[in-house]
Coordinates of C-alpha atoms and ligand atoms in Angstrom, one line a residue:
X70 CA -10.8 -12.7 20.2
X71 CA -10.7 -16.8 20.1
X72 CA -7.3 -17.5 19.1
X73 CA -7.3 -17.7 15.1
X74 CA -4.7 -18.8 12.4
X75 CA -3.8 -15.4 11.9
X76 CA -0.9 -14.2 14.0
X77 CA 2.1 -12.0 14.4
X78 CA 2.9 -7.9 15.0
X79 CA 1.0 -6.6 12.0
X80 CA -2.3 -8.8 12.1
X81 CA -2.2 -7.6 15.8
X82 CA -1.7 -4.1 15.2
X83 CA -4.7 -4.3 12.8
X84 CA -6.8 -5.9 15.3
X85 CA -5.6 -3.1 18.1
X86 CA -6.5 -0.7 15.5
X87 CA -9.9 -2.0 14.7
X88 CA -10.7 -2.9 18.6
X89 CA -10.1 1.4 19.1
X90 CA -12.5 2.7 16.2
X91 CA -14.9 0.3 17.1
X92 CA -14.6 1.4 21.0
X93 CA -15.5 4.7 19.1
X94 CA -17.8 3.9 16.7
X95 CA -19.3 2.2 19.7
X96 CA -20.0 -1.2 17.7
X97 CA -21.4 -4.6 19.8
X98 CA -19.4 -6.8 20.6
X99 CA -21.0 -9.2 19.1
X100 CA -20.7 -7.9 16.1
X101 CA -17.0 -6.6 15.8
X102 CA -16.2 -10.3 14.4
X103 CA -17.8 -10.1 11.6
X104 CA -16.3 -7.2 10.1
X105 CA -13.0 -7.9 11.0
X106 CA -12.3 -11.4 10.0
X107 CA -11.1 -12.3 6.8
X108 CA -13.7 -14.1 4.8
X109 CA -11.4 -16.8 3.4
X110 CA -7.9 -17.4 2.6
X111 CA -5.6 -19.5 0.5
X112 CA -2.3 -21.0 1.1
X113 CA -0.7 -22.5 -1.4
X114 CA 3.4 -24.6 -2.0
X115 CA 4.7 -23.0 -4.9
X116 CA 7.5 -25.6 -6.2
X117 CA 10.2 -24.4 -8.6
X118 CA 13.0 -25.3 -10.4
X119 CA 15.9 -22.6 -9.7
X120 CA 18.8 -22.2 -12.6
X121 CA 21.2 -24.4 -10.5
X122 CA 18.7 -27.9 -11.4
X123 CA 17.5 -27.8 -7.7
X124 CA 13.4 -27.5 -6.8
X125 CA 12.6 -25.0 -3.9
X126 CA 9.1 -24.8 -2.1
X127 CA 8.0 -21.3 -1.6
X128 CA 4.5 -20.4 0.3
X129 CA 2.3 -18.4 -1.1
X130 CA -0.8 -16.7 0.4
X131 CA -4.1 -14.7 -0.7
X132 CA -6.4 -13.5 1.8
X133 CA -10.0 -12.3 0.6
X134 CA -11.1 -10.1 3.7
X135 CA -14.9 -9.3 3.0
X136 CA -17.1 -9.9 -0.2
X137 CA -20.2 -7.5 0.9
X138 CA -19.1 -4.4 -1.7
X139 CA -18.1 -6.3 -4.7
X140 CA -14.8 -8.1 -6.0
X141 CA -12.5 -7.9 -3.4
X142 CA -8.8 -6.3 -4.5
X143 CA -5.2 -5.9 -3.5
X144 CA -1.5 -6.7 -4.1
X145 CA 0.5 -9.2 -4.3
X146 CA 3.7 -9.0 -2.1
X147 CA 7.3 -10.6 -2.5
X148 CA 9.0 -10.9 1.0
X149 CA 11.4 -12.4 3.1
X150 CA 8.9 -11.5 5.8
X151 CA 5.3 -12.8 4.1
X152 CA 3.5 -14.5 6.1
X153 CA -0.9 -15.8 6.8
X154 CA -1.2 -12.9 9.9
X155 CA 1.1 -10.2 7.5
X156 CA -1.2 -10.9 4.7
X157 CA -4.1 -11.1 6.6
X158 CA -3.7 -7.7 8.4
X159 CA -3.1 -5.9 5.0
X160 CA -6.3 -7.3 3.4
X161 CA -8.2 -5.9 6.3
X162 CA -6.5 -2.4 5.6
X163 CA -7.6 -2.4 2.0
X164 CA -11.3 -3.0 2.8
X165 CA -11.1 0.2 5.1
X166 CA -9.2 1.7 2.4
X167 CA -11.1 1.1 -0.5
X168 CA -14.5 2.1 1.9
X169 CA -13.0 5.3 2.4
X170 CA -12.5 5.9 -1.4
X171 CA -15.8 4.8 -1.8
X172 CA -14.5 1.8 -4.1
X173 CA -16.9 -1.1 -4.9
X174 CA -14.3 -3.3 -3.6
X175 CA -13.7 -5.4 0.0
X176 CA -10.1 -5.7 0.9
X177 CA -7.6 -8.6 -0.2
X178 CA -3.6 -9.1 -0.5
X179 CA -1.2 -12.1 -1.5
X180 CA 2.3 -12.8 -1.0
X181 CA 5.3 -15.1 -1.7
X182 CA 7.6 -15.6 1.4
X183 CA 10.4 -15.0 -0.9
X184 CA 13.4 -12.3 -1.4
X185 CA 13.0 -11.1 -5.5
X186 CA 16.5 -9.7 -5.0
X187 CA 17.7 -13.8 -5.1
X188 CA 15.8 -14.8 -7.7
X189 CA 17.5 -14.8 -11.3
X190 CA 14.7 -13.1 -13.7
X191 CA 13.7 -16.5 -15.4
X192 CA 13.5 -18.0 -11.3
X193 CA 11.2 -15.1 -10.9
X194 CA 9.1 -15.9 -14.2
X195 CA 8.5 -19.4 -13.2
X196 CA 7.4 -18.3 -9.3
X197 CA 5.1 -16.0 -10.9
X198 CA 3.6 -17.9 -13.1
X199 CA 3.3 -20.8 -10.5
X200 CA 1.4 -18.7 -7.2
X201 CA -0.8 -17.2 -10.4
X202 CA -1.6 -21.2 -11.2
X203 CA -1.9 -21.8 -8.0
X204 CA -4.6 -19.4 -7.5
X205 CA -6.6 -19.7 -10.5
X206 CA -9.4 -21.6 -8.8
X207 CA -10.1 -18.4 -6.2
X208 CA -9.8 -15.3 -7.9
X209 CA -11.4 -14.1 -10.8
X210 CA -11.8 -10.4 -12.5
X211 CA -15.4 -10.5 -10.9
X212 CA -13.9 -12.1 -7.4
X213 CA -10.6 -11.2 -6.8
X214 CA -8.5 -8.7 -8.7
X215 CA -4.6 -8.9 -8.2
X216 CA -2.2 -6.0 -8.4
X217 CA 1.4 -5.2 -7.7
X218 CA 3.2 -4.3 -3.8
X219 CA 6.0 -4.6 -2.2
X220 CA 8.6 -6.8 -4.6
X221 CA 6.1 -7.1 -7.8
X222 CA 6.1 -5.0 -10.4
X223 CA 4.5 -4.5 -13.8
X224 CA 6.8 -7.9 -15.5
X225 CA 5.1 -9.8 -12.7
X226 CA 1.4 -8.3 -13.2
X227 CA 2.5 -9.2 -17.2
X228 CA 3.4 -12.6 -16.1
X229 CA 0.4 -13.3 -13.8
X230 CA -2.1 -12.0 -16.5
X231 CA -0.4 -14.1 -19.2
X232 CA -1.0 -17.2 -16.8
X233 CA -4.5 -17.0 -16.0
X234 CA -5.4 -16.1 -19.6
X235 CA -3.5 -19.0 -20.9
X236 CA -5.6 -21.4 -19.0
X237 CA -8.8 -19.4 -19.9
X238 CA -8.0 -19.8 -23.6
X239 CA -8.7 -16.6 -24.0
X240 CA -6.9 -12.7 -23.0
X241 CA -8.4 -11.4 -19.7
X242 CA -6.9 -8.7 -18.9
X243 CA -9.1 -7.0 -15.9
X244 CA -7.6 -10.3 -13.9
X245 CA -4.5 -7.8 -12.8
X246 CA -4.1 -4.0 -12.7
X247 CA -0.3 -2.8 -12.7
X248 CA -0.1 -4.4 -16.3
X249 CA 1.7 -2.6 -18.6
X250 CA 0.1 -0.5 -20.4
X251 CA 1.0 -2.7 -23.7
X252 CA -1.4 -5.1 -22.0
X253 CA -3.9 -3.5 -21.3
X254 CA -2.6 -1.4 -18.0
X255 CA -3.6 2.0 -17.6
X256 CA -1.4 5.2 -18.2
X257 CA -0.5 6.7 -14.8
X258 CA -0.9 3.3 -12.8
X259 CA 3.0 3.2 -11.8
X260 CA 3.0 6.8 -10.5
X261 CA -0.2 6.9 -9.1
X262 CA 0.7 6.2 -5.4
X263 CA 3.7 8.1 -5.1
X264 CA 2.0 10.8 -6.7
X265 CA -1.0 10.8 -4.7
X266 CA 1.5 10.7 -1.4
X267 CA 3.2 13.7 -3.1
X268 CA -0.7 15.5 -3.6
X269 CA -1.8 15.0 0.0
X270 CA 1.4 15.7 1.6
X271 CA 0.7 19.3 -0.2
X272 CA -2.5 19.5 1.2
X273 CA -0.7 18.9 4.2
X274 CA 1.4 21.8 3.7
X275 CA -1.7 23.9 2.9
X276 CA -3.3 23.3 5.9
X277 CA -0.5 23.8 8.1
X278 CA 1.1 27.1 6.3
X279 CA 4.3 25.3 5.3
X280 CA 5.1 26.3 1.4
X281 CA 6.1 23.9 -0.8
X282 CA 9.2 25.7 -1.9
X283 CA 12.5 25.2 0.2
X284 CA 10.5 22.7 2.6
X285 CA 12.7 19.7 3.7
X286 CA 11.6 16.1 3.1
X287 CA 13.0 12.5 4.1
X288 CA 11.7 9.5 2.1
X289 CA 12.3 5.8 3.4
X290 CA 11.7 3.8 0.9
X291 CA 12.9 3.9 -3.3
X292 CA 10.8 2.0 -4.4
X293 CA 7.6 2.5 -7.1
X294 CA 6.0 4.6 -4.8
X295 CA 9.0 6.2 -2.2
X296 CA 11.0 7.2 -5.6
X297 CA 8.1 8.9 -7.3
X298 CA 6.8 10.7 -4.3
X299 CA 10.2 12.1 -3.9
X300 CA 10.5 12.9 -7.9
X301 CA 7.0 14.6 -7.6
X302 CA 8.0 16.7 -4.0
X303 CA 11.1 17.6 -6.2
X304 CA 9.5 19.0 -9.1
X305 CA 7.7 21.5 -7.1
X306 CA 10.4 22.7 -4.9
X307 CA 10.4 20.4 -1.9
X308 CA 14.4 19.7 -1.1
X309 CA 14.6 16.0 -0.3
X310 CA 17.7 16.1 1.9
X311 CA 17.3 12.4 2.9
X312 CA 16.2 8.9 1.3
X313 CA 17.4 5.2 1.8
X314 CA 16.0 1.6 0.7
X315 CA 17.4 -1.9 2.4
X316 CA 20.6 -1.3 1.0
X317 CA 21.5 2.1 1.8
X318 CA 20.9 5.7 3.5
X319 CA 22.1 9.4 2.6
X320 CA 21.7 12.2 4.2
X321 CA 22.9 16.1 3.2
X322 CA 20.9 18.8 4.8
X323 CA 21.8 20.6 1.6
X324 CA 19.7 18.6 -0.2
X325 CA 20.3 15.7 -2.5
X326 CA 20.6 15.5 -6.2
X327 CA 17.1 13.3 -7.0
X328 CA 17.4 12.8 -10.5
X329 CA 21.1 11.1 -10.2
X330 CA 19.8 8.8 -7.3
X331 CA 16.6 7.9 -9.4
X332 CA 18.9 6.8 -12.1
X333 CA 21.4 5.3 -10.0
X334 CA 18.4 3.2 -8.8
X335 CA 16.9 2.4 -12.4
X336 CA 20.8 0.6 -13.3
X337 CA 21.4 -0.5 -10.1
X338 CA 18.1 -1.6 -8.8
X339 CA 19.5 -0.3 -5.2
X340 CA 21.1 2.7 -4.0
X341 CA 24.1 0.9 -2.3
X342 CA 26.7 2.6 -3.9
X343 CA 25.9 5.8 -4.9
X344 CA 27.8 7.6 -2.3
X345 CA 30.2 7.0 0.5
X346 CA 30.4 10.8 2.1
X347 CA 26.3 11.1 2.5
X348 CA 25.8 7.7 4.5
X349 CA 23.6 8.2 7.3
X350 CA 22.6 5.0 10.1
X351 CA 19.1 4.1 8.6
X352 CA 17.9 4.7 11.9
X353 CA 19.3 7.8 12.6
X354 CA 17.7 9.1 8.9
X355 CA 14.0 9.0 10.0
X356 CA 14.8 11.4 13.3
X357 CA 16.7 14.1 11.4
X358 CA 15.2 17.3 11.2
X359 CA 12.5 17.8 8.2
X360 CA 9.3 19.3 7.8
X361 CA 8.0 16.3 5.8
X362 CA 8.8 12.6 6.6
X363 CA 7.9 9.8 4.2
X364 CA 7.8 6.4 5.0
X365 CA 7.4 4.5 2.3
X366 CA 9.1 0.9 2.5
X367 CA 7.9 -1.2 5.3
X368 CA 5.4 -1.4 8.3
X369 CA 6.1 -0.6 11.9
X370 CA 9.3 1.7 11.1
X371 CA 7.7 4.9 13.5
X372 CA 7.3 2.6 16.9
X373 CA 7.5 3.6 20.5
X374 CA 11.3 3.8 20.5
X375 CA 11.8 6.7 17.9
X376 CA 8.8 8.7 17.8
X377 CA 9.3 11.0 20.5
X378 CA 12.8 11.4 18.4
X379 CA 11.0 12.4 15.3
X380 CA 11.4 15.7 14.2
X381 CA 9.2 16.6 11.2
X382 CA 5.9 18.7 10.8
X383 CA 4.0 16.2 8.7
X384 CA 4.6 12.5 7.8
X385 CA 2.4 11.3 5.0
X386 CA 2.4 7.5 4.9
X387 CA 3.3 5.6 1.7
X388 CA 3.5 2.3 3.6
X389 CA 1.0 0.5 4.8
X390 CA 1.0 0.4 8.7
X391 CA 4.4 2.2 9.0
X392 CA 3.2 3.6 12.1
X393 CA 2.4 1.0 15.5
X394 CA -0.7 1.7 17.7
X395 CA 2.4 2.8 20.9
X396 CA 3.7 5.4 18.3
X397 CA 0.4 6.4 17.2
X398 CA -0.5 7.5 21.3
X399 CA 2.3 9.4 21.1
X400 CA 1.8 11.1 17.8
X401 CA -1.8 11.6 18.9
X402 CA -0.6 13.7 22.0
X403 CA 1.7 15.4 19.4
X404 CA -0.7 16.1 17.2
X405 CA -0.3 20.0 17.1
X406 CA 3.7 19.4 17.0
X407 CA 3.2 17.1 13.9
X408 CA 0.3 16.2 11.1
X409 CA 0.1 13.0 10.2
X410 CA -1.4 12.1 6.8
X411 CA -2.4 8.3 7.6
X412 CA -1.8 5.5 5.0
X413 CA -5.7 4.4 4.5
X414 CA -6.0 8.0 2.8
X415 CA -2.2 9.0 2.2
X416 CA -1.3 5.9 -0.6
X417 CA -4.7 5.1 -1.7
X418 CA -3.8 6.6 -5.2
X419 CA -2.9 3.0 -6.2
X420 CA -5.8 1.3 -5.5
X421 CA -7.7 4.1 -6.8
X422 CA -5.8 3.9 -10.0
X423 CA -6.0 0.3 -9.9
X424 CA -10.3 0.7 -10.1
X425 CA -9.8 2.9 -12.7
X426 CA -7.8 0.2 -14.8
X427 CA -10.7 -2.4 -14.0
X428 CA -13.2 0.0 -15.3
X429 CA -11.1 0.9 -18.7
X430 CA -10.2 -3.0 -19.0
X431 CA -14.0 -4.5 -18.8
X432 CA -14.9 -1.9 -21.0
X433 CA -12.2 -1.8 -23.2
X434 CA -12.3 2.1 -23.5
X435 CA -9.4 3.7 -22.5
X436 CA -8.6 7.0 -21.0
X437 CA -5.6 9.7 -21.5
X438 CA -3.2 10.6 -18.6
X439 CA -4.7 13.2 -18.2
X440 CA -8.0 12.5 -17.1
X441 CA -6.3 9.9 -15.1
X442 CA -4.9 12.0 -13.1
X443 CA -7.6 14.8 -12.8
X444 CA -10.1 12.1 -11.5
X445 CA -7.6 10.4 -9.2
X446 CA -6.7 14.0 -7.7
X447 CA -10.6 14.5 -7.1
X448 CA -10.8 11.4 -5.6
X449 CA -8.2 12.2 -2.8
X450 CA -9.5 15.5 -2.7
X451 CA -13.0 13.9 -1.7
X452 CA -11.4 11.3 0.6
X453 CA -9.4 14.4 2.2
X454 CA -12.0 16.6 3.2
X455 CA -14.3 13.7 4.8
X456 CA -11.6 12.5 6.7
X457 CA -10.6 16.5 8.1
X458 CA -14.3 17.0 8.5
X459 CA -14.6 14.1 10.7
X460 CA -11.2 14.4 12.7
X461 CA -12.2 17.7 13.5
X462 CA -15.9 17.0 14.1
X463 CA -15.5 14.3 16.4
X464 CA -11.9 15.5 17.8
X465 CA -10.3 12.7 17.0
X466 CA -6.7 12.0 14.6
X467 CA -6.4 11.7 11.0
X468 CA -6.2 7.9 11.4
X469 CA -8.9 7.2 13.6
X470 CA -11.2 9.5 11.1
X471 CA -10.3 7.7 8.0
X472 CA -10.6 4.1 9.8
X473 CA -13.9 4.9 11.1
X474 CA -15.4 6.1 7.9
X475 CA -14.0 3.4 6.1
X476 CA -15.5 0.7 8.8
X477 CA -18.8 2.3 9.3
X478 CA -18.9 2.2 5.4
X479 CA -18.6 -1.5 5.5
X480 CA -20.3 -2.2 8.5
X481 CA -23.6 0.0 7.3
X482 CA -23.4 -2.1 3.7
X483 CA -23.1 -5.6 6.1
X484 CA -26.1 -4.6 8.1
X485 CA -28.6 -3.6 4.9
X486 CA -27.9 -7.1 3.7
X487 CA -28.4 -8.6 6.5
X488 CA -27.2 -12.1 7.8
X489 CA -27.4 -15.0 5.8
X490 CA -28.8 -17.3 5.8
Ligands
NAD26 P1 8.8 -1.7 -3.8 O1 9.2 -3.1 -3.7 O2 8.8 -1.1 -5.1 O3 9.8 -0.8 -2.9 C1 10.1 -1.0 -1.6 C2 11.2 -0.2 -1.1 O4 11.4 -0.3 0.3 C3 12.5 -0.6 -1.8 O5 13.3 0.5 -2.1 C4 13.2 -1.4 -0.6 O6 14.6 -1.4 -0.8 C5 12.8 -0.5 0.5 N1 12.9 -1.1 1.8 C6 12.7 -2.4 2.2 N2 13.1 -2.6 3.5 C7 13.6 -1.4 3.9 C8 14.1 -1.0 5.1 N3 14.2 -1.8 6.2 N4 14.6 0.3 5.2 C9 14.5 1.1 4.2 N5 13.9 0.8 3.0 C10 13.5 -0.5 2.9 O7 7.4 -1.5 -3.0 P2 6.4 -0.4 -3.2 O8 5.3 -0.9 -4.1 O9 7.0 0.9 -3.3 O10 5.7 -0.5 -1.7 C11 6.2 0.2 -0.6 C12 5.1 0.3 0.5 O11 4.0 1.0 -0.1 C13 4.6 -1.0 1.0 O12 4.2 -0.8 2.4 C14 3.3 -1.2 0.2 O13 2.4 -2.0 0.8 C15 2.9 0.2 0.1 N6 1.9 0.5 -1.0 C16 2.3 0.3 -2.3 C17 1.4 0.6 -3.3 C18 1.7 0.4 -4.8 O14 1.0 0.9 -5.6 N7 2.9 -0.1 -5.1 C19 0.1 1.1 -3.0 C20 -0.2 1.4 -1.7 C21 0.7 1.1 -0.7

């Protein structure tokens, strides 16, 4: 590839990624470009005035990877680590992602190069409320629909609706999904990734003979969707004997007790501090033994130094890209040893969730939990089964089946409309 503006480990391993199911698919040359490159991106200077009377610039980003499908649609993240190529790369893993759901959606994602943890909450208001502004002119609820990742939440989706529908002089609510559901948000948006992690991981377990019941699990990442995957393994019997954020890591083969760590988390917003005895290296967590490993914080945590360390039967992916291309060789040749549930189809419960939000906001008709849940469940389900039926048919992983359905999806829709002009 011509050397672009978007650079860096993840946009790479994204490209290495595509570059591999492409090789399969056995897509030109000529046109791999075309589906791969973001359509258009946005970088904006966020200025604001912190609580001490000083101004401080912080970048934003949005990239909109392909419009062929529809609106494009993705978080937004706050991050130290935020940058064009970071963004850029998890655009491109929604478009596959929302393909393979068979989502009317191409891929996007925003970020703030920030840490949330330094902001004061009225710092955080006015950043939000700023990259939203700052935006305005390139999304829309028909273009490009926003919706919370790493370091937003639902206050910030609040915020960043509030924003746009100030300066529309009227409420438009479909703008975000993660709202609240006092504004319009969904019931069963905040637990829909982690409990769709939770529902495949048991597939997982089906298909592998492994009960539920007394199985082991380690979750990285507390989080919206690390501490409700491990509340939902809980509740049907899976032992979580290890978990950690950026603060902290426990470990106690005996299990630990979830419901005191999720509400140490909910006072605290970290774990730090809820134990001195069960401290574990946070590197030295993800290669205990377990049958069920969870990543759920970060990308490019399983990479070529651990992975022949790991010692679990399954990892379902909550992150996005948790995994690198050098640890997914590896994982490929231990595929027997260990099933791996890959993100694209493992967290797409958000985004699914998310669509189901838009759909209930533009038509102001809402639904109960309940059905929420039963049509998010037969959504994975469907996603599931093509992506086993594929893996198996054309002996390939979990991963490279779920990437190549979700390309060929895009790639097929690209073609039918041909080139313009
Ligand atoms: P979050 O901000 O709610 O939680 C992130 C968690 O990861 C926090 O507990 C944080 O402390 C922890 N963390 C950060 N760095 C860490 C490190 N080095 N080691 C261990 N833990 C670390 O974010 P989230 O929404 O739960 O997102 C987590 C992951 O899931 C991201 O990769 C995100 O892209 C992905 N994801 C989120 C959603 C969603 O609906 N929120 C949907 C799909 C995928």
């Amino acid at each position: 590839m011509a050397s672009s503006a978007y650079q860096g480990p993840v946009f790479d391993m994204a490209l290495a990624q595509f570059q591999d199911v492409a090789d399969h698919l056995e897509i030109p040359e000529d046109r791999r470009m075309r589906l791969f490159m973001p359509k258009r991106t946005l970088m904006v200077s966020c200025p604001v005035r912190l609580d001490n009377g000083k101004t401080n610039v912080f970048q934003g980003y949005r990239v909109q990877h392909h419009l062929t499908l529809g609106p494009t649609k993705g978080g937004t993240r706050f991050a130290p680590s935020v940058d064009v190529g970071e963004v850029a790369a998890l655009a491109i893993w929604m478009s596959w992602k929302c393909a393979l759901a068979g989502l009317p959606y191409g891929g996007a994602k925003g970020g703030v190069a920030v840490d949330p943890m330094e902001l004061s909450p009225r710092e955080l208001e006015m950043l939000s409320r700023r990259y939203m502004q700052e935006m305005i002119p390139f999304i829309g609820p028909h273009t490009d629909v926003m919706a919370p990742d790493m370091g937003t939440n639902e206050q910030v989706m609040a915020w960043f609706m509030d924003t746009y529908s100030m300066y529309q002089g009227k409420t438009v609510a479909e703008i975000v999904t993660g709202k609240p559901v006092e504004t319009g948000g969904t019931v069963g948006r905040r637990e829909a990734t982690g409990r769709g992690v939770a529902h495949l991981a048991f597939r997982a377990m089906e298909e592998i003979g492994l009960q539920p019941q007394g199985a082991t699990a380690i979750v990285q990442g507390f989080g919206n969707v690390g501490s409700v995957a491990a509340h939902t393994l809980a509740a049907r019997g899976v032992k979580i004997v290890g978990v950690s954020d950026h603060t902290a890591a426990y470990y106690n083969p005996a299990g630990l007790d979830i419901v005191a760590l999720l509400d140490h988390a909910r006072q605290n917003r970290i774990l730090r501090g809820f134990s001195n005895e069960l401290s574990i290296d946070p590197a030295e967590l993800l290669i205990q033994p377990c049958d069920l490993l969870v990543p759920a914080a970060m990308e490019r945590v399983i990479d070529a130094h651990n992975v022949e360390k790991l010692r679990c039967r399954i990892i379902a992916e909550g992150a996005n890209g948790p995994t690198t291309p050098a640890a997914d060789a590896v994982l490929d040749r231990r595929r027997d040893e260990i099933f791996v549930v890959p993100d694209l189809l493992c967290n797409a419960g958000g985004v699914i969730v998310s669509y189901f939000e838009w759909v209930q906001g533009l038509q102001q008709f809402f639904w109960s939990e309940d059905e929420v849940m039963e049509r998010l469940y037969t959504a994975l389900d469907r996603s599931w089964k093509q992506v086993r039926a594929r893996a198996t048919k054309d002996g390939i992983s979990n991963r490279k089946a779920a990437l190549a359905i979700g390309v060929q999806t895009v790639r097929r829709a690209k073609e039918v409309r041909g080139l313009f002009p």
